[in-house]
PDB file of C-alpha atoms and ligand atoms in Angstrom:
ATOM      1  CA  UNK A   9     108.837 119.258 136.913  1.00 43.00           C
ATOM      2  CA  UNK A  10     109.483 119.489 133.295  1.00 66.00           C
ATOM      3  CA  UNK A  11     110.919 122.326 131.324  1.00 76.00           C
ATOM      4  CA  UNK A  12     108.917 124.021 128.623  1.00 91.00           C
ATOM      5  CA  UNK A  13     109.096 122.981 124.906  1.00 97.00           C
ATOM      6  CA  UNK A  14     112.355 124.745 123.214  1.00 98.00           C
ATOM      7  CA  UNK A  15     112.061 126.373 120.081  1.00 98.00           C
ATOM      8  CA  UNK A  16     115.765 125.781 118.793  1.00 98.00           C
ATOM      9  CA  UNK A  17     116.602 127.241 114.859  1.00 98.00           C
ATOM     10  CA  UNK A  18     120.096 126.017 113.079  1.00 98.00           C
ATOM     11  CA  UNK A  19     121.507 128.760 110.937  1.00 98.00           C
ATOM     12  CA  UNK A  20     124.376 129.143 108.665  1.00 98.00           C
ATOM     13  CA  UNK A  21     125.630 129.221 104.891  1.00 95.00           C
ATOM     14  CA  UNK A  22     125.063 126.115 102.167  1.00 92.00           C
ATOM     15  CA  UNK A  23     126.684 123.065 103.052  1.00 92.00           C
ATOM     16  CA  UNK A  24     127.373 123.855 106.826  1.00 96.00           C
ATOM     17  CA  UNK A  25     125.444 120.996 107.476  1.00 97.00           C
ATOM     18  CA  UNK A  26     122.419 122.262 109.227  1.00 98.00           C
ATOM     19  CA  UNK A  27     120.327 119.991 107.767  1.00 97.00           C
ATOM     20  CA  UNK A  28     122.212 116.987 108.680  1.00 98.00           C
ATOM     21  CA  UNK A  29     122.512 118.202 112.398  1.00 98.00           C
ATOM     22  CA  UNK A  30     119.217 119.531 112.695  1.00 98.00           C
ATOM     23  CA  UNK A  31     118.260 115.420 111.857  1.00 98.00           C
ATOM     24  CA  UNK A  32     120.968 113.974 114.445  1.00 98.00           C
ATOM     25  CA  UNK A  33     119.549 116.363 117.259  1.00 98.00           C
ATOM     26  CA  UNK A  34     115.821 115.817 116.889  1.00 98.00           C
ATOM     27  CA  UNK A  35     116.714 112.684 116.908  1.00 98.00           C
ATOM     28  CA  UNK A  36     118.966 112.621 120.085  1.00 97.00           C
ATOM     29  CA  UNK A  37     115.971 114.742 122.122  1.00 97.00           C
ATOM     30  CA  UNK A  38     113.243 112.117 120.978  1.00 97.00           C
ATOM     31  CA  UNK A  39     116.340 109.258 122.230  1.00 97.00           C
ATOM     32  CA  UNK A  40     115.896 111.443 125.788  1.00 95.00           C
ATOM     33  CA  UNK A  41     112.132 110.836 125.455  1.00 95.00           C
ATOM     34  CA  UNK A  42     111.164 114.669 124.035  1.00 96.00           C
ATOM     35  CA  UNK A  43     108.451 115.091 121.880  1.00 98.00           C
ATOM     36  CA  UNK A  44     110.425 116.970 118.821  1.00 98.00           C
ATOM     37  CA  UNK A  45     108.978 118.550 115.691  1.00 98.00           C
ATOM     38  CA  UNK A  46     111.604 118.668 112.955  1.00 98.00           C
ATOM     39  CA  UNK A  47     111.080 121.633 110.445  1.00 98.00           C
ATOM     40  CA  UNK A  48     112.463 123.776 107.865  1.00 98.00           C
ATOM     41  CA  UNK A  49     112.570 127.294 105.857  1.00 98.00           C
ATOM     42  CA  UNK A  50     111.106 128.424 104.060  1.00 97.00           C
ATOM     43  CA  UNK A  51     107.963 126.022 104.195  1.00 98.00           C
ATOM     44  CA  UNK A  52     106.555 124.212 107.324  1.00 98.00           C
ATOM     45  CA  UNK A  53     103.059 125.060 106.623  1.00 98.00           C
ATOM     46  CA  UNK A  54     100.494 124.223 104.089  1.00 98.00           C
ATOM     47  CA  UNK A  55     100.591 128.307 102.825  1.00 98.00           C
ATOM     48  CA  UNK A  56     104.743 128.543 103.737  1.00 98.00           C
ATOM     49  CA  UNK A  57     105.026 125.764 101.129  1.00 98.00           C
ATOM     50  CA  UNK A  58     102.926 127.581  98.750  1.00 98.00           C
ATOM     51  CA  UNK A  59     104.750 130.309  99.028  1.00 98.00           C
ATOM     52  CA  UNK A  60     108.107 127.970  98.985  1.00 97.00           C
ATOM     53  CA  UNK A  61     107.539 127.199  95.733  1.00 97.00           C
ATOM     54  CA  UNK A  62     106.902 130.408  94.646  1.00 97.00           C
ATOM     55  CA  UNK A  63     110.190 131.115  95.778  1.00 96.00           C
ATOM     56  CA  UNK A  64     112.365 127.888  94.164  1.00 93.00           C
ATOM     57  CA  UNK A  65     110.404 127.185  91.305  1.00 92.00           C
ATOM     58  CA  UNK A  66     112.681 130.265  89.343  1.00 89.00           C
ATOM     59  CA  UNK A  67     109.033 131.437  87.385  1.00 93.00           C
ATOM     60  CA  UNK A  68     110.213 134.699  88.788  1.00 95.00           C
ATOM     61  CA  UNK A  69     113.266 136.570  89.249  1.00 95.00           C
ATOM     62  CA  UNK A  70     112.026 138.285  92.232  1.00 96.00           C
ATOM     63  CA  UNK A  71     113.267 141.887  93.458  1.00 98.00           C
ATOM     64  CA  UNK A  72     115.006 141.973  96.914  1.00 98.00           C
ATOM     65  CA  UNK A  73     112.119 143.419  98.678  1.00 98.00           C
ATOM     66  CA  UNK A  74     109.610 141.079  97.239  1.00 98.00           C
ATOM     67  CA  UNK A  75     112.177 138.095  98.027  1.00 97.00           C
ATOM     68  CA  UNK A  76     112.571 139.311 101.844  1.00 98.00           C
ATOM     69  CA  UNK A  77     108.701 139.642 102.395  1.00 98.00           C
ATOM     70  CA  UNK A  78     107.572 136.475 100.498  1.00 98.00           C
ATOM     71  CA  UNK A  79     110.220 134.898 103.050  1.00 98.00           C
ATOM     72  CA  UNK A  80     108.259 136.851 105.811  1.00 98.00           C
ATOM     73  CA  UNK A  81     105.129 135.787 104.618  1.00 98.00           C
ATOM     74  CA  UNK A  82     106.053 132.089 104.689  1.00 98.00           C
ATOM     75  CA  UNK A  83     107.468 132.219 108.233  1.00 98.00           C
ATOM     76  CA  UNK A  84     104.505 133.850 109.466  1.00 98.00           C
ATOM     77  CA  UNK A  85     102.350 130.996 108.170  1.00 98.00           C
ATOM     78  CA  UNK A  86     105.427 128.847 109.673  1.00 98.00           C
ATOM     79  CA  UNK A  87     105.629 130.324 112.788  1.00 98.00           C
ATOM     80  CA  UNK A  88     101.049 130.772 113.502  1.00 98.00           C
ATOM     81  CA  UNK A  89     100.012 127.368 111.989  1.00 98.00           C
ATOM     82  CA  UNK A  90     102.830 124.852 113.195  1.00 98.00           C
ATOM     83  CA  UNK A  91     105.893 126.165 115.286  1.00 98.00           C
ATOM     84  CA  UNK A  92     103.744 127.957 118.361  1.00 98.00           C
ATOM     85  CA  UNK A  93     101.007 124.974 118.535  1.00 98.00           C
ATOM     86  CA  UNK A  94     103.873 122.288 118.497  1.00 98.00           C
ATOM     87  CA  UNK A  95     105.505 124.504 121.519  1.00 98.00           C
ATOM     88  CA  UNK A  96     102.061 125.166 123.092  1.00 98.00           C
ATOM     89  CA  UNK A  97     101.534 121.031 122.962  1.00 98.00           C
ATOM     90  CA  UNK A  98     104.770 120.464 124.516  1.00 97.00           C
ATOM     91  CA  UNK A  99     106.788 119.767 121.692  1.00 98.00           C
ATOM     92  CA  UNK A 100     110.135 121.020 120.855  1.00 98.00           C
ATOM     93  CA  UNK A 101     110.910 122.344 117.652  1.00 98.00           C
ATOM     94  CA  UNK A 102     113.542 121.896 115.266  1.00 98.00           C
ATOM     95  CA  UNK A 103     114.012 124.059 112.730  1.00 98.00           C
ATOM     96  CA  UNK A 104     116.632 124.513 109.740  1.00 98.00           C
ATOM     97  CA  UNK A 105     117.198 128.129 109.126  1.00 98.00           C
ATOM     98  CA  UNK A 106     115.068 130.809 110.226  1.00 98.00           C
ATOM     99  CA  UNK A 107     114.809 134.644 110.791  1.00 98.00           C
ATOM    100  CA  UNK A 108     118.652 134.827 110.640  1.00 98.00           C
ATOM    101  CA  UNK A 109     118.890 133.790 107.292  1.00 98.00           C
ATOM    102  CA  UNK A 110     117.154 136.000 105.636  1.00 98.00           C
ATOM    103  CA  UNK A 111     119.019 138.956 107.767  1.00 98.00           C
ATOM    104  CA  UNK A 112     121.889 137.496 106.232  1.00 98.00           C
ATOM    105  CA  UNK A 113     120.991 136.594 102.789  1.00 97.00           C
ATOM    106  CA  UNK A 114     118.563 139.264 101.772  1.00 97.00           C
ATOM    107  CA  UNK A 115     120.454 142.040 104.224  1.00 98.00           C
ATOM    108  CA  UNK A 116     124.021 141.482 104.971  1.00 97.00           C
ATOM    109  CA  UNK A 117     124.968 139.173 101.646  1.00 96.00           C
ATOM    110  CA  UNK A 118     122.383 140.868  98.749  1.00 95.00           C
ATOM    111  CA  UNK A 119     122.350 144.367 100.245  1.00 96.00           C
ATOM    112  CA  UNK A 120     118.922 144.792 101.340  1.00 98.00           C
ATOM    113  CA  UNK A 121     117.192 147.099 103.821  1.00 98.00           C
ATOM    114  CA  UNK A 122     118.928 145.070 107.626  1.00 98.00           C
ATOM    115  CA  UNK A 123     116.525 147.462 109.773  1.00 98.00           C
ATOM    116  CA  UNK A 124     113.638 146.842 107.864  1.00 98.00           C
ATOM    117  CA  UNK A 125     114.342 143.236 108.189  1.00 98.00           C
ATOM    118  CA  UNK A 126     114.959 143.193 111.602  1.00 98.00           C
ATOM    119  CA  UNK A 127     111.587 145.238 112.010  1.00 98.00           C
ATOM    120  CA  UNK A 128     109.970 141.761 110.251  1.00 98.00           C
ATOM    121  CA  UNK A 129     111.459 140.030 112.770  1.00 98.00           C
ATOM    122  CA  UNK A 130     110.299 141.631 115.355  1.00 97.00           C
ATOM    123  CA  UNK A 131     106.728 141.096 114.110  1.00 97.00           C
ATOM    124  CA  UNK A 132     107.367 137.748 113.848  1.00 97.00           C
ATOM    125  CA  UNK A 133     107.280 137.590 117.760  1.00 95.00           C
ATOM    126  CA  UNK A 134     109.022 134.718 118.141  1.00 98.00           C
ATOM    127  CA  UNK A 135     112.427 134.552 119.241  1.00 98.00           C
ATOM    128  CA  UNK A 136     114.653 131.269 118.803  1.00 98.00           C
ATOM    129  CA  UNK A 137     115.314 129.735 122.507  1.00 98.00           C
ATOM    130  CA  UNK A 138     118.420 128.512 121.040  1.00 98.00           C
ATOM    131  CA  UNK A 139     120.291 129.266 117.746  1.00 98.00           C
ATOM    132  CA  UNK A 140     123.103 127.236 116.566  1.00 98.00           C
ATOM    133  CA  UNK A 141     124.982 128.980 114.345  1.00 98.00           C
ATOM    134  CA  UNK A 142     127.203 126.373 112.471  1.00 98.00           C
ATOM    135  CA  UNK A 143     130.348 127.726 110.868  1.00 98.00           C
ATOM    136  CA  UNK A 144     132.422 126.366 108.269  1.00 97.00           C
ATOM    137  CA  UNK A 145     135.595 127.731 105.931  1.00 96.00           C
ATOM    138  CA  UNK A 146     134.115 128.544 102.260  1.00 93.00           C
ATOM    139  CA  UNK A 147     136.249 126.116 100.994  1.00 92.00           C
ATOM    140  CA  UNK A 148     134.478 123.023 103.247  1.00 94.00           C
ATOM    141  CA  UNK A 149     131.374 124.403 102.377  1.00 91.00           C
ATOM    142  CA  UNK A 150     132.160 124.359  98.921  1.00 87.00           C
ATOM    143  CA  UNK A 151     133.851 121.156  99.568  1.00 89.00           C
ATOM    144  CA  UNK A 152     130.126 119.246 100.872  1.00 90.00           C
ATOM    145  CA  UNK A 153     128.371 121.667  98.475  1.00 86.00           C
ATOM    146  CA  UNK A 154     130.193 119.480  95.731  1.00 84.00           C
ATOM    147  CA  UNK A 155     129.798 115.901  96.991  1.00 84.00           C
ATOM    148  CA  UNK A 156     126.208 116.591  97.550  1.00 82.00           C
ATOM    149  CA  UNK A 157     126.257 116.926  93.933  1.00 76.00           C
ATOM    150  CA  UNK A 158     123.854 120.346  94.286  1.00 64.00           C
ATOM    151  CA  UNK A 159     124.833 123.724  94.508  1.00 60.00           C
ATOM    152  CA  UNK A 160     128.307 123.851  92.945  1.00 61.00           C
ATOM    153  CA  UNK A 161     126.303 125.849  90.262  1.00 67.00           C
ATOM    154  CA  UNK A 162     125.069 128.182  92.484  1.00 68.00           C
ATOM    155  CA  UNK A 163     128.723 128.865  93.803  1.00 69.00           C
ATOM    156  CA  UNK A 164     130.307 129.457  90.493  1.00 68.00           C
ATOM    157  CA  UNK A 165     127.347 132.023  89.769  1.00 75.00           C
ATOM    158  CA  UNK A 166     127.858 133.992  92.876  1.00 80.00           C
ATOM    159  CA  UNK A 167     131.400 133.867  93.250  1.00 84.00           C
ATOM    160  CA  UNK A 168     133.675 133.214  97.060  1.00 86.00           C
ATOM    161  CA  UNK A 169     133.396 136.783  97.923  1.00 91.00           C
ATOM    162  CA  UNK A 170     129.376 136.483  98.437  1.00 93.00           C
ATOM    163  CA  UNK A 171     129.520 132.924 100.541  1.00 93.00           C
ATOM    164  CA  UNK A 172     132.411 135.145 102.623  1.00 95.00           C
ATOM    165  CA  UNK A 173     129.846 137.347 103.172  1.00 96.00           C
ATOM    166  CA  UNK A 174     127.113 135.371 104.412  1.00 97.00           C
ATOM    167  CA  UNK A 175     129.868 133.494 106.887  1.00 97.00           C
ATOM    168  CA  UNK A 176     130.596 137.174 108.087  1.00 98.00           C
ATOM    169  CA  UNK A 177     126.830 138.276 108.733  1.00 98.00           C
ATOM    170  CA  UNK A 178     125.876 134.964 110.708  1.00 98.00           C
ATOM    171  CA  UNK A 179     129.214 135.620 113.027  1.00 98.00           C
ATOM    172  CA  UNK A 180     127.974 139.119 113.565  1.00 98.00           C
ATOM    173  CA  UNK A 181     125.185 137.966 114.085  1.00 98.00           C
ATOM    174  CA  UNK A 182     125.955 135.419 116.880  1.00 98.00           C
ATOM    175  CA  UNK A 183     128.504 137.924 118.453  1.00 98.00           C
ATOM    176  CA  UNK A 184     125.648 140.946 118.580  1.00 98.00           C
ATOM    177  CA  UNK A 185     123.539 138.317 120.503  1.00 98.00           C
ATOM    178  CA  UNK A 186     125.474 135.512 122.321  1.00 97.00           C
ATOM    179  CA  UNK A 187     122.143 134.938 125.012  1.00 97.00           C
ATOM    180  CA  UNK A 188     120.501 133.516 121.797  1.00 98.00           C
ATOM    181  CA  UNK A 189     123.142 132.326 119.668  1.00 98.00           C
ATOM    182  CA  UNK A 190     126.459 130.080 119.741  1.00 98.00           C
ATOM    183  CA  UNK A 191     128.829 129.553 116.846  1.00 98.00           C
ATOM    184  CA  UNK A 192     129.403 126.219 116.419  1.00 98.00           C
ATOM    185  CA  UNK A 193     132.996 124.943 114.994  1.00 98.00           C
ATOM    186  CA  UNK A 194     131.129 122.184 111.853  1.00 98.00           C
ATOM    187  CA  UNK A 195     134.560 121.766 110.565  1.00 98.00           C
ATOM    188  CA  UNK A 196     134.748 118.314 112.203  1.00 98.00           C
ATOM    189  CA  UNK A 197     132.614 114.992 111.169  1.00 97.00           C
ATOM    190  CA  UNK A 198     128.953 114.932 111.756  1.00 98.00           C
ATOM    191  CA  UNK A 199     129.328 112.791 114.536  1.00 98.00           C
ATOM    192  CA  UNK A 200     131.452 114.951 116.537  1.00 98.00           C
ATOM    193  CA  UNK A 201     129.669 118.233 115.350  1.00 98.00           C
ATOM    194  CA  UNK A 202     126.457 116.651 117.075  1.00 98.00           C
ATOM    195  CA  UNK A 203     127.737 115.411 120.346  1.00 98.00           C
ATOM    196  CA  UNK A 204     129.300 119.359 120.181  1.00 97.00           C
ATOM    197  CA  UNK A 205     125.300 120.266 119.734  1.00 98.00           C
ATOM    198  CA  UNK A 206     123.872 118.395 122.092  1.00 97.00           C
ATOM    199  CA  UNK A 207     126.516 119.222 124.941  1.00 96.00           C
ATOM    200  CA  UNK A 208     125.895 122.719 124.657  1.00 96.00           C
ATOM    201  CA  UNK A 209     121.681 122.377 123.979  1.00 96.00           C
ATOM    202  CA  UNK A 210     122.206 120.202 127.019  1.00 94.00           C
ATOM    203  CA  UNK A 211     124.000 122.939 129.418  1.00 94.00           C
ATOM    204  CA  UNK A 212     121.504 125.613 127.711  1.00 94.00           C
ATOM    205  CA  UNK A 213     118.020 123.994 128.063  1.00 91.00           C
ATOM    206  CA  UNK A 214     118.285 121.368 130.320  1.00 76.00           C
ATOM    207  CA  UNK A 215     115.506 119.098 129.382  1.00 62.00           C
ATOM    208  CA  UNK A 216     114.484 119.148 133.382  1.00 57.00           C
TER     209      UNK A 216
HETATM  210  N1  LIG B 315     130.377 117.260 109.432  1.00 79.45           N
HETATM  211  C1  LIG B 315     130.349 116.862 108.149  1.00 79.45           C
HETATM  212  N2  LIG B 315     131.447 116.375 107.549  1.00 79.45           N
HETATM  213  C2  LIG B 315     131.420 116.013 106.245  1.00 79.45           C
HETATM  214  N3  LIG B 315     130.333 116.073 105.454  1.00 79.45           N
HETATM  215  C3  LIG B 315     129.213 116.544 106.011  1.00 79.45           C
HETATM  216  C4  LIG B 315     129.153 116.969 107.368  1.00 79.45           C
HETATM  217  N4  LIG B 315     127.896 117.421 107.627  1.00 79.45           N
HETATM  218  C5  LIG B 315     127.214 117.283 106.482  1.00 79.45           C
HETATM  219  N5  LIG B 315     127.978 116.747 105.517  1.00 79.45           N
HETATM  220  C6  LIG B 315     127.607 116.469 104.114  1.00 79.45           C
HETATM  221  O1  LIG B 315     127.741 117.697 103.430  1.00 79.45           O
HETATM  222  C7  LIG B 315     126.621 117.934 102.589  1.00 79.45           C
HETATM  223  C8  LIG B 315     125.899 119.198 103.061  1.00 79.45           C
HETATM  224  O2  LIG B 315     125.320 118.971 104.347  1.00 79.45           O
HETATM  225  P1  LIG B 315     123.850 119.510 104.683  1.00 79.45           P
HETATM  226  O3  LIG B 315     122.935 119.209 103.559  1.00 79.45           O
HETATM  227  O4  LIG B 315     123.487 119.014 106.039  1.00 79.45           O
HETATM  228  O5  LIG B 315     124.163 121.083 104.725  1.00 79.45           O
HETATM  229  P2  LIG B 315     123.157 122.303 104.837  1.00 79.45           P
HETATM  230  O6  LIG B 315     123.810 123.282 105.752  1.00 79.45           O
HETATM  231  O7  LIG B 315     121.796 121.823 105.198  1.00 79.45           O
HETATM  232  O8  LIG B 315     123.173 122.884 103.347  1.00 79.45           O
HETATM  233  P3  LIG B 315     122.013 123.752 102.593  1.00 79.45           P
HETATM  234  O9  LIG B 315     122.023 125.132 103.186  1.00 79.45           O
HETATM  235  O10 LIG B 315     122.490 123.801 101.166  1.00 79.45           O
HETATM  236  O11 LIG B 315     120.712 123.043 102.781  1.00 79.45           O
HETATM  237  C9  LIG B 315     125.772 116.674 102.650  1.00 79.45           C
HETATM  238  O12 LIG B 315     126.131 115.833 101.586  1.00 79.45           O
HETATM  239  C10 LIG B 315     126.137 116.057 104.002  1.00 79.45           C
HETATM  240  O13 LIG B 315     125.984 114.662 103.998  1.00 79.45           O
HETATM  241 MG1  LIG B 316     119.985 121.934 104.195  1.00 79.45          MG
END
């Protein structure tokens, strides 16, 4: 018998490296012969990209509450139009960031409304088999931030004591919940960090 498609989310603050794991472990369930459906946040969907670049594009300097529902809005789209019909077909999904991050972002790290957010969350209906929540000191983070060659910008605006803050929200985060969530050490090489990922998606979701 086979075990139903996962829905697994990677969460945690710029340069953690969610996007590079979130690649090495689709790719290590398709290697186990999984169908896998690698996505991201906000986007995924034809409107979630829409409302992506409404988002990015900096046309607006949105208000917190407009921010945290447009982010709402696109994971809705995300979540109806691609994540439950790839889980429905079998397929596991993938996905870089999720409800988490905007908890942390728009709630814990920018001061906005956490129980309203959690409330959007809730009507999401969708809750994250797995979340990996990948932790790394600010300095590493601003470390990869910098040899990326993006982002370095966007630490000098906000300053250590806001990425502090979004490290401290996703580890309260993973401590209020530790059925859904593990912290993941990302301090090592990506290489290590992923056989550390797939050991423990391995123990929790056994592929059957
Ligand atoms: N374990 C690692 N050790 C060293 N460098 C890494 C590691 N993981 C990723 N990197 C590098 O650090 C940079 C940031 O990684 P990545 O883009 O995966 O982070 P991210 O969490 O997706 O960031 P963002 O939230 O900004 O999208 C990239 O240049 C990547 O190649
Ligand atoms: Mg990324």
């Amino acid at each position: 018998m086979t075990a139903p498609a996962r829905f697994i989310t990677l969460e945690g603050g710029e340069g953690a490296g969610k996007s590079t794991q979130a690649r090495l472990l689709a790719d290590a369930l398709r290697a186990r012969g999984l169908p896998v459906l690698l996505t991201r946040e906000p986007g995924g969907a034809p409107g979630a990209e829409i409302v992506r670049n409404l988002l990015l594009s900096g046309d607006v300097d949105w208000s917190l509450p407009a921010e945290t529902l447009l982010h709402f809005s696109a994971r809705a789209e995300h979540v109806e139009k691609t994540i439950r019909p790839a889980l429905a077909a079998g397929t596991w999904v993938v996905c870089d960031r999720f409800y988490d991050s905007t908890m942390v972002y728009q709630g814990f790290a920018l001061g906005g409304d956490r129980a309203a957010i959690a409330v959007l969350a809730s009507m999401i209906g969708l809750v994250p088999d797995l979340t990996l929540v990948l932790d790394v000191k600010v300095p590493t983070a601003v470390a990869r931030m910098r040899a990326r060659g993006t982002a370095a910008d966007r630490y000098e605006r906000l300053g250590e004591a806001f990425f502090t803050r979004v490290r401290a929200g996703f580890a309260d985060i993973a401590a209020a919940d530790p059925a859904r969530c593990m912290v993941i050490d990302a301090e090592a090489d990506a290489a290590t960090v992923a056989a550390r990922i797939l050991a423990d998606v391995e123990a929790r979701l056994p592929p059957g």
